[in-house]
């Protein structure tokens, strides 16, 4: 009996040690194809959300572990407990608010129109987008598609599976505009592979980005919001954003997300 008790206590101590070690890791879900928020450069993860994730993990004394997966798998993985937080340029929407708990918004990133640089004289102002014969590419299931369906009802719409496909259509002349979120437009300033394009730089929608945690993890949500407030107060968030976005963007201040009234979108797809 005494030997059994010793064995039980030994196994219990191992379990507790393993649990403590697990708690030192912050599993951050990312879909690294979303420059400049989360993407790969020379095989290494980089971007605004990657740097923010590393900063928050360090501030709370945990090790950041980035878990890569397709964007439409992030929310199911969070719900299943496979990751602790999503930091991957996710737009706060009412539909997603039913599935996850969002942090306070950290960035404003509405939809923008992208055109060919060579067409600046023809399409270089917002009004041309609303002409009846406009040819527009969007990512299927995105808030860009919703904006186009609602506001450009007479346009010829090409629905694509990715932003890369949409920009390829723009490059070959199949469409005259791509509607996607602001992060894609911001990336044009530094992406040497996309110098044929330019953004009209007018936000067509009012959208906010937030980090998502499991609805049952209110403690982590509170901690993330506290750290976000510190990063905003001390200029850390601004410094991170300025590294990747050499244009003026709106950095959100910490405000509740429960009354967020952004455009509807699919919960798991599209313009993030």
mmCIF file of C-alpha atoms in Angstrom:
data_model
loop_
_atom_site.group_PDB
_atom_site.id
_atom_site.type_symbol
_atom_site.label_atom_id
_atom_site.label_comp_id
_atom_site.label_asym_id
_atom_site.label_seq_id
_atom_site.Cartn_x
_atom_site.Cartn_y
_atom_site.Cartn_z
ATOM 1 C CA UNK A 1 0.000 0.000 0.000
ATOM 2 C CA UNK A 2 2.802 2.361 0.931
ATOM 3 C CA UNK A 3 4.574 1.610 -2.368
ATOM 4 C CA UNK A 4 1.346 2.367 -4.270
ATOM 5 C CA UNK A 5 0.998 5.716 -2.515
ATOM 6 C CA UNK A 6 4.588 6.621 -3.377
ATOM 7 C CA UNK A 7 4.041 5.691 -7.013
ATOM 8 C CA UNK A 8 0.812 7.713 -7.123
ATOM 9 C CA UNK A 9 2.503 10.765 -5.665
ATOM 10 C CA UNK A 10 5.411 10.421 -8.087
ATOM 11 C CA UNK A 11 3.081 10.242 -11.091
ATOM 12 C CA UNK A 12 1.062 13.167 -9.766
ATOM 13 C CA UNK A 13 4.209 15.270 -9.442
ATOM 14 C CA UNK A 14 5.104 14.488 -13.051
ATOM 15 C CA UNK A 15 1.612 15.500 -14.152
ATOM 16 C CA UNK A 16 1.798 18.769 -12.260
ATOM 17 C CA UNK A 17 5.209 19.528 -13.691
ATOM 18 C CA UNK A 18 3.945 18.843 -17.192
ATOM 19 C CA UNK A 19 0.946 21.074 -16.591
ATOM 20 C CA UNK A 20 3.134 23.897 -15.333
ATOM 21 C CA UNK A 21 5.389 23.568 -18.372
ATOM 22 C CA UNK A 22 2.381 23.661 -20.709
ATOM 23 C CA UNK A 23 1.197 26.853 -19.065
ATOM 24 C CA UNK A 24 4.497 28.503 -19.978
ATOM 25 C CA UNK A 25 3.624 28.235 -23.677
ATOM 26 C CA UNK A 26 1.207 30.573 -25.445
ATOM 27 C CA UNK A 27 -0.048 28.729 -28.533
ATOM 28 C CA UNK A 28 -0.753 31.378 -31.155
ATOM 29 C CA UNK A 29 -2.745 30.380 -34.235
ATOM 30 C CA UNK A 30 -1.648 32.060 -37.472
ATOM 31 C CA UNK A 31 -2.324 31.753 -41.173
ATOM 32 C CA UNK A 32 0.940 33.163 -42.554
ATOM 33 C CA UNK A 33 -0.173 34.385 -45.960
ATOM 34 C CA UNK A 34 -1.373 37.839 -45.005
ATOM 35 C CA UNK A 35 1.310 40.454 -45.485
ATOM 36 C CA UNK A 36 2.090 42.623 -43.537
ATOM 37 C CA UNK A 37 0.208 41.097 -40.586
ATOM 38 C CA UNK A 38 1.351 37.465 -40.642
ATOM 39 C CA UNK A 39 3.489 35.986 -43.416
ATOM 40 C CA UNK A 40 6.787 34.264 -44.135
ATOM 41 C CA UNK A 41 9.980 35.874 -45.321
ATOM 42 C CA UNK A 42 12.943 33.651 -46.137
ATOM 43 C CA UNK A 43 11.091 30.817 -44.428
ATOM 44 C CA UNK A 44 10.626 32.720 -41.161
ATOM 45 C CA UNK A 45 7.370 33.974 -39.671
ATOM 46 C CA UNK A 46 7.181 37.748 -39.560
ATOM 47 C CA UNK A 47 4.701 40.610 -39.530
ATOM 48 C CA UNK A 48 2.722 42.790 -37.164
ATOM 49 C CA UNK A 49 0.773 39.985 -35.480
ATOM 50 C CA UNK A 50 3.881 37.828 -35.124
ATOM 51 C CA UNK A 51 5.777 40.626 -33.380
ATOM 52 C CA UNK A 52 2.746 41.481 -31.231
ATOM 53 C CA UNK A 53 2.359 37.820 -30.242
ATOM 54 C CA UNK A 54 5.985 37.563 -29.214
ATOM 55 C CA UNK A 55 5.675 40.787 -27.225
ATOM 56 C CA UNK A 56 2.541 39.727 -25.349
ATOM 57 C CA UNK A 57 3.980 36.296 -24.573
ATOM 58 C CA UNK A 58 7.124 37.896 -23.188
ATOM 59 C CA UNK A 59 5.140 40.387 -21.131
ATOM 60 C CA UNK A 60 3.126 37.644 -19.427
ATOM 61 C CA UNK A 61 6.105 35.355 -18.906
ATOM 62 C CA UNK A 62 5.203 32.703 -21.465
ATOM 63 C CA UNK A 63 6.913 31.342 -24.552
ATOM 64 C CA UNK A 64 5.254 32.090 -27.892
ATOM 65 C CA UNK A 65 4.554 28.987 -29.970
ATOM 66 C CA UNK A 66 3.118 29.794 -33.387
ATOM 67 C CA UNK A 67 0.801 27.165 -34.815
ATOM 68 C CA UNK A 68 0.333 27.519 -38.565
ATOM 69 C CA UNK A 69 -2.856 26.492 -40.341
ATOM 70 C CA UNK A 70 -5.241 27.666 -43.076
ATOM 71 C CA UNK A 71 -7.272 30.688 -42.066
ATOM 72 C CA UNK A 72 -10.598 28.835 -42.142
ATOM 73 C CA UNK A 73 -9.283 26.338 -39.571
ATOM 74 C CA UNK A 74 -8.265 28.900 -36.956
ATOM 75 C CA UNK A 75 -11.613 29.304 -35.193
ATOM 76 C CA UNK A 76 -12.342 25.535 -35.091
ATOM 77 C CA UNK A 77 -8.840 24.958 -33.678
ATOM 78 C CA UNK A 78 -9.430 27.612 -31.008
ATOM 79 C CA UNK A 79 -12.762 26.069 -30.063
ATOM 80 C CA UNK A 80 -11.162 22.616 -29.876
ATOM 81 C CA UNK A 81 -8.415 23.844 -27.541
ATOM 82 C CA UNK A 82 -5.602 23.253 -30.031
ATOM 83 C CA UNK A 83 -4.479 26.879 -29.764
ATOM 84 C CA UNK A 84 -4.863 29.558 -27.088
ATOM 85 C CA UNK A 85 -5.282 32.667 -29.225
ATOM 86 C CA UNK A 86 -5.679 33.725 -32.848
ATOM 87 C CA UNK A 87 -3.377 36.552 -33.944
ATOM 88 C CA UNK A 88 -3.724 36.573 -37.710
ATOM 89 C CA UNK A 89 -5.376 39.734 -38.993
ATOM 90 C CA UNK A 90 -8.902 38.635 -38.117
ATOM 91 C CA UNK A 91 -11.733 41.121 -38.628
ATOM 92 C CA UNK A 92 -14.162 41.487 -35.730
ATOM 93 C CA UNK A 93 -17.670 40.651 -36.956
ATOM 94 C CA UNK A 94 -20.983 39.875 -35.216
ATOM 95 C CA UNK A 95 -20.878 36.315 -36.576
ATOM 96 C CA UNK A 96 -17.424 35.629 -35.211
ATOM 97 C CA UNK A 97 -18.381 37.227 -31.905
ATOM 98 C CA UNK A 98 -20.830 34.368 -31.481
ATOM 99 C CA UNK A 99 -17.980 31.853 -31.730
ATOM 100 C CA UNK A 100 -15.005 33.505 -30.031
ATOM 101 C CA UNK A 101 -14.175 36.342 -27.661
ATOM 102 C CA UNK A 102 -12.270 39.197 -29.286
ATOM 103 C CA UNK A 103 -9.748 41.446 -27.664
ATOM 104 C CA UNK A 104 -10.192 45.168 -27.922
ATOM 105 C CA UNK A 105 -9.405 46.190 -31.519
ATOM 106 C CA UNK A 106 -5.804 47.014 -32.278
ATOM 107 C CA UNK A 107 -6.055 48.274 -35.851
ATOM 108 C CA UNK A 108 -8.554 49.767 -38.279
ATOM 109 C CA UNK A 109 -8.448 47.980 -41.640
ATOM 110 C CA UNK A 110 -11.414 48.592 -43.933
ATOM 111 C CA UNK A 111 -11.771 47.542 -47.553
ATOM 112 C CA UNK A 112 -9.761 49.380 -50.220
ATOM 113 C CA UNK A 113 -9.649 49.280 -54.009
ATOM 114 C CA UNK A 114 -6.470 48.357 -55.873
ATOM 115 C CA UNK A 115 -5.889 49.193 -59.545
ATOM 116 C CA UNK A 116 -3.094 48.835 -62.083
ATOM 117 C CA UNK A 117 -0.578 51.646 -61.791
ATOM 118 C CA UNK A 118 -0.815 52.163 -65.548
ATOM 119 C CA UNK A 119 -4.543 52.911 -65.185
ATOM 120 C CA UNK A 120 -4.121 55.705 -62.631
ATOM 121 C CA UNK A 121 -5.450 58.312 -65.044
ATOM 122 C CA UNK A 122 -8.564 56.209 -65.820
ATOM 123 C CA UNK A 123 -9.451 54.661 -62.470
ATOM 124 C CA UNK A 124 -7.384 56.642 -59.986
ATOM 125 C CA UNK A 125 -10.274 58.101 -58.039
ATOM 126 C CA UNK A 126 -12.956 56.419 -55.966
ATOM 127 C CA UNK A 127 -15.935 57.465 -58.098
ATOM 128 C CA UNK A 128 -14.928 55.304 -61.066
ATOM 129 C CA UNK A 129 -15.462 52.212 -58.963
ATOM 130 C CA UNK A 130 -19.207 52.829 -58.962
ATOM 131 C CA UNK A 131 -19.680 52.987 -62.713
ATOM 132 C CA UNK A 132 -22.066 50.294 -64.102
ATOM 133 C CA UNK A 133 -19.451 48.473 -66.183
ATOM 134 C CA UNK A 134 -16.806 48.177 -63.454
ATOM 135 C CA UNK A 135 -14.963 44.838 -63.463
ATOM 136 C CA UNK A 136 -14.089 43.860 -59.900
ATOM 137 C CA UNK A 137 -12.292 40.890 -58.341
ATOM 138 C CA UNK A 138 -12.905 39.897 -54.712
ATOM 139 C CA UNK A 139 -11.985 36.983 -52.461
ATOM 140 C CA UNK A 140 -15.002 34.709 -52.074
ATOM 141 C CA UNK A 141 -16.562 34.801 -48.615
ATOM 142 C CA UNK A 142 -14.792 38.018 -47.645
ATOM 143 C CA UNK A 143 -16.081 41.341 -46.411
ATOM 144 C CA UNK A 144 -14.815 42.663 -49.728
ATOM 145 C CA UNK A 145 -17.307 40.421 -51.480
ATOM 146 C CA UNK A 146 -20.074 41.611 -49.166
ATOM 147 C CA UNK A 147 -19.254 45.250 -49.889
ATOM 148 C CA UNK A 148 -19.276 44.559 -53.621
ATOM 149 C CA UNK A 149 -22.585 42.681 -53.453
ATOM 150 C CA UNK A 150 -24.194 45.476 -51.442
ATOM 151 C CA UNK A 151 -22.708 48.580 -53.062
ATOM 152 C CA UNK A 152 -21.597 47.602 -56.588
ATOM 153 C CA UNK A 153 -24.635 45.681 -57.760
ATOM 154 C CA UNK A 154 -24.131 46.548 -61.436
ATOM 155 C CA UNK A 155 -20.461 45.568 -61.483
ATOM 156 C CA UNK A 156 -19.085 42.438 -63.132
ATOM 157 C CA UNK A 157 -17.749 40.503 -60.145
ATOM 158 C CA UNK A 158 -15.031 37.846 -60.305
ATOM 159 C CA UNK A 159 -14.945 35.740 -57.135
ATOM 160 C CA UNK A 160 -11.518 34.302 -56.365
ATOM 161 C CA UNK A 161 -10.189 31.783 -53.869
ATOM 162 C CA UNK A 162 -7.273 33.981 -52.771
ATOM 163 C CA UNK A 163 -5.925 37.504 -52.994
ATOM 164 C CA UNK A 164 -3.101 36.185 -55.175
ATOM 165 C CA UNK A 165 -5.635 34.939 -57.714
ATOM 166 C CA UNK A 166 -7.495 38.271 -57.627
ATOM 167 C CA UNK A 167 -4.300 40.265 -58.206
ATOM 168 C CA UNK A 168 -3.326 37.918 -61.046
ATOM 169 C CA UNK A 169 -6.629 38.781 -62.749
ATOM 170 C CA UNK A 170 -5.911 42.458 -62.236
ATOM 171 C CA UNK A 171 -2.448 42.095 -63.718
ATOM 172 C CA UNK A 172 -3.617 40.277 -66.845
ATOM 173 C CA UNK A 173 -6.435 42.776 -67.447
ATOM 174 C CA UNK A 174 -9.356 40.482 -66.679
ATOM 175 C CA UNK A 175 -10.591 42.993 -64.087
ATOM 176 C CA UNK A 176 -9.940 46.661 -63.375
ATOM 177 C CA UNK A 177 -10.221 46.636 -59.569
ATOM 178 C CA UNK A 178 -9.493 44.340 -56.666
ATOM 179 C CA UNK A 179 -11.434 45.009 -53.462
ATOM 180 C CA UNK A 180 -9.634 43.710 -50.400
ATOM 181 C CA UNK A 181 -8.757 44.855 -46.927
ATOM 182 C CA UNK A 182 -6.382 47.679 -46.119
ATOM 183 C CA UNK A 183 -3.508 45.367 -45.165
ATOM 184 C CA UNK A 184 -3.174 44.295 -48.791
ATOM 185 C CA UNK A 185 -2.987 47.928 -49.895
ATOM 186 C CA UNK A 186 -0.429 48.721 -47.189
ATOM 187 C CA UNK A 187 1.796 45.886 -48.389
ATOM 188 C CA UNK A 188 2.073 47.452 -51.862
ATOM 189 C CA UNK A 189 4.456 50.062 -50.460
ATOM 190 C CA UNK A 190 7.114 47.467 -49.609
ATOM 191 C CA UNK A 191 6.316 44.428 -51.779
ATOM 192 C CA UNK A 192 8.616 44.598 -54.805
ATOM 193 C CA UNK A 193 6.593 41.883 -56.579
ATOM 194 C CA UNK A 194 3.507 44.119 -56.695
ATOM 195 C CA UNK A 195 4.880 47.381 -58.050
ATOM 196 C CA UNK A 196 2.447 47.227 -60.984
ATOM 197 C CA UNK A 197 -0.411 48.027 -58.592
ATOM 198 C CA UNK A 198 -1.534 51.016 -56.584
ATOM 199 C CA UNK A 199 -4.209 51.530 -53.940
ATOM 200 C CA UNK A 200 -6.840 54.252 -54.000
ATOM 201 C CA UNK A 201 -6.208 54.512 -50.218
ATOM 202 C CA UNK A 202 -9.812 55.310 -49.293
ATOM 203 C CA UNK A 203 -11.427 52.884 -46.861
ATOM 204 C CA UNK A 204 -14.736 51.688 -48.289
ATOM 205 C CA UNK A 205 -15.869 49.984 -45.073
ATOM 206 C CA UNK A 206 -15.380 50.459 -41.343
ATOM 207 C CA UNK A 207 -13.659 47.360 -39.949
ATOM 208 C CA UNK A 208 -11.535 46.560 -36.906
ATOM 209 C CA UNK A 209 -8.993 43.829 -36.318
ATOM 210 C CA UNK A 210 -8.821 41.929 -33.037
ATOM 211 C CA UNK A 211 -7.183 38.892 -31.443
ATOM 212 C CA UNK A 212 -9.497 35.993 -30.600
ATOM 213 C CA UNK A 213 -9.557 33.667 -27.598
ATOM 214 C CA UNK A 214 -11.853 30.837 -26.565
ATOM 215 C CA UNK A 215 -15.136 32.046 -25.089
ATOM 216 C CA UNK A 216 -14.409 29.958 -21.987
ATOM 217 C CA UNK A 217 -11.056 31.656 -21.357
ATOM 218 C CA UNK A 218 -12.045 34.998 -19.857
ATOM 219 C CA UNK A 219 -8.813 35.125 -17.832
ATOM 220 C CA UNK A 220 -6.655 35.114 -20.967
ATOM 221 C CA UNK A 221 -8.926 37.669 -22.629
ATOM 222 C CA UNK A 222 -8.512 40.022 -19.670
ATOM 223 C CA UNK A 223 -4.736 39.524 -19.694
ATOM 224 C CA UNK A 224 -4.473 40.173 -23.440
ATOM 225 C CA UNK A 225 -6.537 43.355 -23.153
ATOM 226 C CA UNK A 226 -4.356 44.551 -20.295
ATOM 227 C CA UNK A 227 -1.184 43.934 -22.287
ATOM 228 C CA UNK A 228 -2.670 45.557 -25.391
ATOM 229 C CA UNK A 229 -3.456 48.672 -23.341
ATOM 230 C CA UNK A 230 0.150 48.752 -22.099
ATOM 231 C CA UNK A 231 1.486 48.359 -25.645
ATOM 232 C CA UNK A 232 -0.712 51.237 -26.808
ATOM 233 C CA UNK A 233 0.166 53.459 -23.861
ATOM 234 C CA UNK A 234 3.917 52.922 -24.152
ATOM 235 C CA UNK A 235 4.067 53.243 -27.945
ATOM 236 C CA UNK A 236 5.090 49.604 -28.427
ATOM 237 C CA UNK A 237 2.185 48.810 -30.748
ATOM 238 C CA UNK A 238 2.825 51.919 -32.823
ATOM 239 C CA UNK A 239 6.504 50.968 -33.184
ATOM 240 C CA UNK A 240 5.565 47.459 -34.320
ATOM 241 C CA UNK A 241 3.066 48.754 -36.885
ATOM 242 C CA UNK A 242 5.460 51.410 -38.204
ATOM 243 C CA UNK A 243 8.052 48.721 -38.940
ATOM 244 C CA UNK A 244 5.775 47.025 -41.463
ATOM 245 C CA UNK A 245 3.467 49.792 -42.645
ATOM 246 C CA UNK A 246 5.250 52.909 -43.946
ATOM 247 C CA UNK A 247 1.945 54.773 -44.301
ATOM 248 C CA UNK A 248 -0.359 56.476 -41.835
ATOM 249 C CA UNK A 249 -2.952 54.086 -40.403
ATOM 250 C CA UNK A 250 -5.369 54.287 -37.527
ATOM 251 C CA UNK A 251 -4.216 52.465 -34.417
ATOM 252 C CA UNK A 252 -7.215 51.585 -32.280
ATOM 253 C CA UNK A 253 -7.382 52.542 -28.629
ATOM 254 C CA UNK A 254 -8.630 49.968 -26.175
ATOM 255 C CA UNK A 255 -12.423 49.946 -26.346
ATOM 256 C CA UNK A 256 -14.946 47.155 -25.760
ATOM 257 C CA UNK A 257 -15.786 44.930 -28.725
ATOM 258 C CA UNK A 258 -19.240 43.800 -27.621
ATOM 259 C CA UNK A 259 -20.964 46.608 -29.499
ATOM 260 C CA UNK A 260 -18.808 46.282 -32.615
ATOM 261 C CA UNK A 261 -20.864 46.983 -35.707
ATOM 262 C CA UNK A 262 -18.631 45.933 -38.574
ATOM 263 C CA UNK A 263 -19.689 44.562 -41.915
ATOM 264 C CA UNK A 264 -20.883 40.969 -41.966
ATOM 265 C CA UNK A 265 -18.570 38.262 -43.221
ATOM 266 C CA UNK A 266 -18.143 34.540 -43.235
ATOM 267 C CA UNK A 267 -16.882 33.339 -39.875
ATOM 268 C CA UNK A 268 -13.923 31.450 -41.275
ATOM 269 C CA UNK A 269 -13.020 32.782 -44.691
ATOM 270 C CA UNK A 270 -11.884 35.633 -46.718
ATOM 271 C CA UNK A 271 -10.651 38.999 -45.908
ATOM 272 C CA UNK A 272 -9.845 38.139 -42.607
#
